[in-house]
CSV table of C-alpha atoms and ligand atoms in Angstrom, one decimal:
chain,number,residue,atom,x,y,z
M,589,UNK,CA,-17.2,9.6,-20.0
M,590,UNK,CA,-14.2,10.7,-18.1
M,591,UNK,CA,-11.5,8.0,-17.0
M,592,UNK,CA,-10.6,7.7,-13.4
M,593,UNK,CA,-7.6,7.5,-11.6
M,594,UNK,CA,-7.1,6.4,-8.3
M,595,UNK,CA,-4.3,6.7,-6.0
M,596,UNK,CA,-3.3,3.9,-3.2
M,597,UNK,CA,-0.7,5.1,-1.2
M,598,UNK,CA,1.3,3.2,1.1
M,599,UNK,CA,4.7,2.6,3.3
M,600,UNK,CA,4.3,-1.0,1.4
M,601,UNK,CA,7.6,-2.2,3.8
M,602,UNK,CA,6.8,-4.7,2.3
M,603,UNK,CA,3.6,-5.4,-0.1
M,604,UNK,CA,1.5,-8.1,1.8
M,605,UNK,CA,-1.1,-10.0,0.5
M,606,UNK,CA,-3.8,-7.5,2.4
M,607,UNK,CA,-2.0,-4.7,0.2
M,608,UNK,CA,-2.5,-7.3,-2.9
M,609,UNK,CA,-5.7,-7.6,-2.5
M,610,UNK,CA,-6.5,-3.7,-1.8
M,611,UNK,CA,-5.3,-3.1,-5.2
M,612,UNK,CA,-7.2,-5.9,-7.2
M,613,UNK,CA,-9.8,-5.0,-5.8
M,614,UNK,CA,-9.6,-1.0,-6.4
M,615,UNK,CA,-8.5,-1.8,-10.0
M,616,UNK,CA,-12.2,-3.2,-10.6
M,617,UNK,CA,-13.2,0.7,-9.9
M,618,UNK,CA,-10.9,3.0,-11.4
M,619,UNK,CA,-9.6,3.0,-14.9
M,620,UNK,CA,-5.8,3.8,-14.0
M,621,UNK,CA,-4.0,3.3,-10.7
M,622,UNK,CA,-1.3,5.0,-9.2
M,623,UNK,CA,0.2,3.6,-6.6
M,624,UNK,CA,1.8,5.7,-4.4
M,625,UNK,CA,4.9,4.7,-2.5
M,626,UNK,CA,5.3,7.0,0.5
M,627,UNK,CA,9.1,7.6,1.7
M,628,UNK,CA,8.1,7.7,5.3
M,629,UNK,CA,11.5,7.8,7.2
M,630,UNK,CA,9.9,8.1,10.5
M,631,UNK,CA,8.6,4.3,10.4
M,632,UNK,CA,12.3,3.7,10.1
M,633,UNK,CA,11.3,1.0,7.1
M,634,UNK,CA,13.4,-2.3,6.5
M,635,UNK,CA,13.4,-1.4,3.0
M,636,UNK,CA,14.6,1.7,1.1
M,637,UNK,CA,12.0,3.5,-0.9
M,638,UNK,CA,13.6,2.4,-4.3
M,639,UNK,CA,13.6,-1.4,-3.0
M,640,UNK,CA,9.8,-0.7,-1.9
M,641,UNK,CA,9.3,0.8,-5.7
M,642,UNK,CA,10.3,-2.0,-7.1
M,643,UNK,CA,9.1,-4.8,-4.8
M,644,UNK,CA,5.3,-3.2,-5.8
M,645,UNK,CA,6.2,-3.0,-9.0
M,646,UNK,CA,7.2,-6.9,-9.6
M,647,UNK,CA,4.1,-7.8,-7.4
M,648,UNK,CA,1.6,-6.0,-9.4
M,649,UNK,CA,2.8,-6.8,-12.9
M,650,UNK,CA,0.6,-10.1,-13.1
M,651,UNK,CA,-2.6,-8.1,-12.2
M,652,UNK,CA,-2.0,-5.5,-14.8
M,653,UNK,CA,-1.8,-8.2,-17.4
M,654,UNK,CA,-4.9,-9.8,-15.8
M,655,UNK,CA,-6.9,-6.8,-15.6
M,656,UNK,CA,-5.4,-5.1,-18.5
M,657,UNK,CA,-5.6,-1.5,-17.2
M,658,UNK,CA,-2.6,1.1,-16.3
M,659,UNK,CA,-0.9,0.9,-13.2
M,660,UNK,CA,2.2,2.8,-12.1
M,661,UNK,CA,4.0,2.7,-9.3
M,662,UNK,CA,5.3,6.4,-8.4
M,663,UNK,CA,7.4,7.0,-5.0
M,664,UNK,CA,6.8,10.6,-3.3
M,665,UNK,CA,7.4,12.8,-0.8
M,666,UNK,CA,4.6,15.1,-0.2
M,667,UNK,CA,1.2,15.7,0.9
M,668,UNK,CA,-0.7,13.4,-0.5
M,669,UNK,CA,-3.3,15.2,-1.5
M,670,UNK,CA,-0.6,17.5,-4.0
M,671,UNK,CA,0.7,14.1,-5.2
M,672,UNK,CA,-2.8,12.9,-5.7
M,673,UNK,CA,-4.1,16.2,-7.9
M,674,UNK,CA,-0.5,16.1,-9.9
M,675,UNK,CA,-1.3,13.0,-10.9
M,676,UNK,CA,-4.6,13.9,-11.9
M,677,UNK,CA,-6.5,11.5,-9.4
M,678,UNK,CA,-10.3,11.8,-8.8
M,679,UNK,CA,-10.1,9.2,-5.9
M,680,UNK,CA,-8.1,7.8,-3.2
M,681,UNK,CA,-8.3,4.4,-2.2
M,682,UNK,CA,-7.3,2.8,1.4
M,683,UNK,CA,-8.0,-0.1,3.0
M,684,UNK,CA,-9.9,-0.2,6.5
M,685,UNK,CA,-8.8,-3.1,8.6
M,686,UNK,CA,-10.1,-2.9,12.2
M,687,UNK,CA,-10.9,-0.2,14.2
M,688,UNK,CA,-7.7,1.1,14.9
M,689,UNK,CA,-7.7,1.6,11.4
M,690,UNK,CA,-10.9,3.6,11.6
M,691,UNK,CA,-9.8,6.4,13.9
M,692,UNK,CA,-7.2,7.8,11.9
M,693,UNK,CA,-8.2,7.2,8.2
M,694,UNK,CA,-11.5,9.1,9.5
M,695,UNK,CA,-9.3,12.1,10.9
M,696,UNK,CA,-6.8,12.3,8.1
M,697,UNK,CA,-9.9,11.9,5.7
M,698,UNK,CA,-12.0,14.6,7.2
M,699,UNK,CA,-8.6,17.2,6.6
M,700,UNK,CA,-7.9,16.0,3.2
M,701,UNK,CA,-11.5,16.5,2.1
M,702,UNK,CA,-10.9,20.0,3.8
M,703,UNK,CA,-7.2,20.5,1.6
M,704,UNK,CA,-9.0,19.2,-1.4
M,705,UNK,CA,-12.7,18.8,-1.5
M,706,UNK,CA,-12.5,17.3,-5.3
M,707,UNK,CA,-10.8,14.2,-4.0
M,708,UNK,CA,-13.0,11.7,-2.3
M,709,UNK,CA,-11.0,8.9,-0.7
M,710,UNK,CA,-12.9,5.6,-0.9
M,711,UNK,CA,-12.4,2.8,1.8
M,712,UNK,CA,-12.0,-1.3,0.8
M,713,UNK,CA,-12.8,-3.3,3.8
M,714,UNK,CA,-9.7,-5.8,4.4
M,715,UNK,CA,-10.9,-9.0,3.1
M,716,UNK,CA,-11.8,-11.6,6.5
M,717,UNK,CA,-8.3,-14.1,5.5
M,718,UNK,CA,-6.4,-11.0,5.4
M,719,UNK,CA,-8.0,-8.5,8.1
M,720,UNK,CA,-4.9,-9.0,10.5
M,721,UNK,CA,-2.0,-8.8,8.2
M,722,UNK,CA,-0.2,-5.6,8.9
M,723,UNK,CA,3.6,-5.3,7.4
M,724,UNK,CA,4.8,-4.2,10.9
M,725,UNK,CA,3.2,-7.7,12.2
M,726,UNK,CA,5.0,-9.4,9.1
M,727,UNK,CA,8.4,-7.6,9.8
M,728,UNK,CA,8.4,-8.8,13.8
M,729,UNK,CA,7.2,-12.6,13.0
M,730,UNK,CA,10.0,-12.7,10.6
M,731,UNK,CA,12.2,-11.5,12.7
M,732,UNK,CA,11.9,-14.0,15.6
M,733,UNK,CA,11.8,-16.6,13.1
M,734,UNK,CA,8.6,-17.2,12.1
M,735,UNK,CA,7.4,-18.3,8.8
M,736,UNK,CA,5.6,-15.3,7.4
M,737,UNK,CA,4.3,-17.8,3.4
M,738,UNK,CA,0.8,-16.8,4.9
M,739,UNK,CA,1.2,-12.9,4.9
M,740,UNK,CA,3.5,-12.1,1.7
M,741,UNK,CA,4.1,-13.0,-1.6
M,742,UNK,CA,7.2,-15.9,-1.9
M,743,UNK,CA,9.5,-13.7,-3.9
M,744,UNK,CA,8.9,-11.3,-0.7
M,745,UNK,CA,9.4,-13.6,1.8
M,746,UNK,CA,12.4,-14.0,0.1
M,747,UNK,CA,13.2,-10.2,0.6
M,748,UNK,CA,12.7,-10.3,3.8
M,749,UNK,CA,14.6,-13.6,5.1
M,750,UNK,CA,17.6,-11.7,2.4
M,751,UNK,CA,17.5,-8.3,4.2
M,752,UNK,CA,17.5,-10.1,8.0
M,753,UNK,CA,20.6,-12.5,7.0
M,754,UNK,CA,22.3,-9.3,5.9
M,755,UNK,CA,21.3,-7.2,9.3
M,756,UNK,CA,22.3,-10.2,11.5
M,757,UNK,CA,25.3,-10.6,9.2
M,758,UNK,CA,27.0,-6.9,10.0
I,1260,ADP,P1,0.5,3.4,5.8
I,1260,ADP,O1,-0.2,2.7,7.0
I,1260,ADP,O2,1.8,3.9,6.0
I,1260,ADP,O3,-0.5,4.3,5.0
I,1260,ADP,P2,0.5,0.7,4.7
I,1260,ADP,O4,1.5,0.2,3.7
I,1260,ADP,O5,0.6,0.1,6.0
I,1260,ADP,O6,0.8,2.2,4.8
I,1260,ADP,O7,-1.0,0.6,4.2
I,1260,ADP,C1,-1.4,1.2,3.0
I,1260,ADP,C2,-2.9,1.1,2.9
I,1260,ADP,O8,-3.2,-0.3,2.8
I,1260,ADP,C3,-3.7,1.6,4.1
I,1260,ADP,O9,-4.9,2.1,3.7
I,1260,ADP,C4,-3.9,0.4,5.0
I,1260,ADP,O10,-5.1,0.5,5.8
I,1260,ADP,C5,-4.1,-0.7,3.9
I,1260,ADP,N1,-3.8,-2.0,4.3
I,1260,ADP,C6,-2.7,-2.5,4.9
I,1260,ADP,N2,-2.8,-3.8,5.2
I,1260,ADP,C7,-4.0,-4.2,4.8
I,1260,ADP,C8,-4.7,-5.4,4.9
I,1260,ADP,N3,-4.2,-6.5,5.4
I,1260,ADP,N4,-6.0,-5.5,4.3
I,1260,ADP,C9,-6.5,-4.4,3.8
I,1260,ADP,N5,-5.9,-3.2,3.7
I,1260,ADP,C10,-4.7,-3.1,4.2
């Protein structure tokens, strides 16, 4: 049999524990994940796309001991269907939170499958403890001084309370 490969792609800005638990969970499907780290300038992101690289990176290391199967985390710049056939994926995988989510992961679905009908993109419903944890939501709390331990991993809390006391610094 053939192995799979999915892609996740992502802003990640930063990787929450909703994104954590997107890609443990799509791991139990697909033989080899790439996770794709999309540069996205026009959501402005608190983090650079190498610092996003690497954040993902250190956070999914455990799980690719646990699970034991290949996981690489790959920035790009590109429709994502061309970065998901390059990389020789069969599936995509998002995760489908409310239904805000729904609208547009139904529209930019429905043109992918049009771009590249070999590529089926397969949804993960958001976990109930997770459902409203969005990175934007994470990056606001934080920044009027809430405590975001229930959202994040701590090494990215830690990110994030760095990257503020450098902005309020300048
Ligand atoms: P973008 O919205 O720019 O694609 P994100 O980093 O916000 O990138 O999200 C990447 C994927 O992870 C999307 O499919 C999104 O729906 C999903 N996702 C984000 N947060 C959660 C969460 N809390 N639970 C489940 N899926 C999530």
């Amino acid at each position: 049999m053939t192995e799979l490969t999915g892609v996740y792609p992502g802003t990640f800005d930063p990787i929450t524990n909703g994104h954590i638990d997107i890609i443990r969970r799509g791991l139990s499907l697909v033989d080899h994940m790439v996770i794709g780290v999309a540069t996205n300038p026009s959501k402005s992101p608190m983090f650079s796309l190498e610092e996003r690289v690497a954040m993902v990176d250190r956070e999914v290391s455990p799980l690719v001991e646990k699970f034991g199967k290949s996981v690489k985390v790959q920035p790009f710049d590109e429709l994502l269907m061309n970065f998901a056939r390059r990389v020789g994926a069969g599936v995509i995988i998002r995760g489908l939170r409310a239904v805000s989510d729904f609208e547009y992961e139904f529209q930019m679905t429905g043109m992918n499958y049009m771009l590249h009908p070999g590529i089926e993109t397969v949804f993960l419903m958001a976990d109930p403890r997770y459902q409203t944890i969005a990175s934007k939501l994470v990056k606001e709390v934080a920044i009027y001084g809430g405590d975001i331990a229930p959202f994040v991993p701590p090494q990215v809390r830690e990110d994030v309370m760095a990257r503020l006391a450098e902005t309020n610094a300048k």
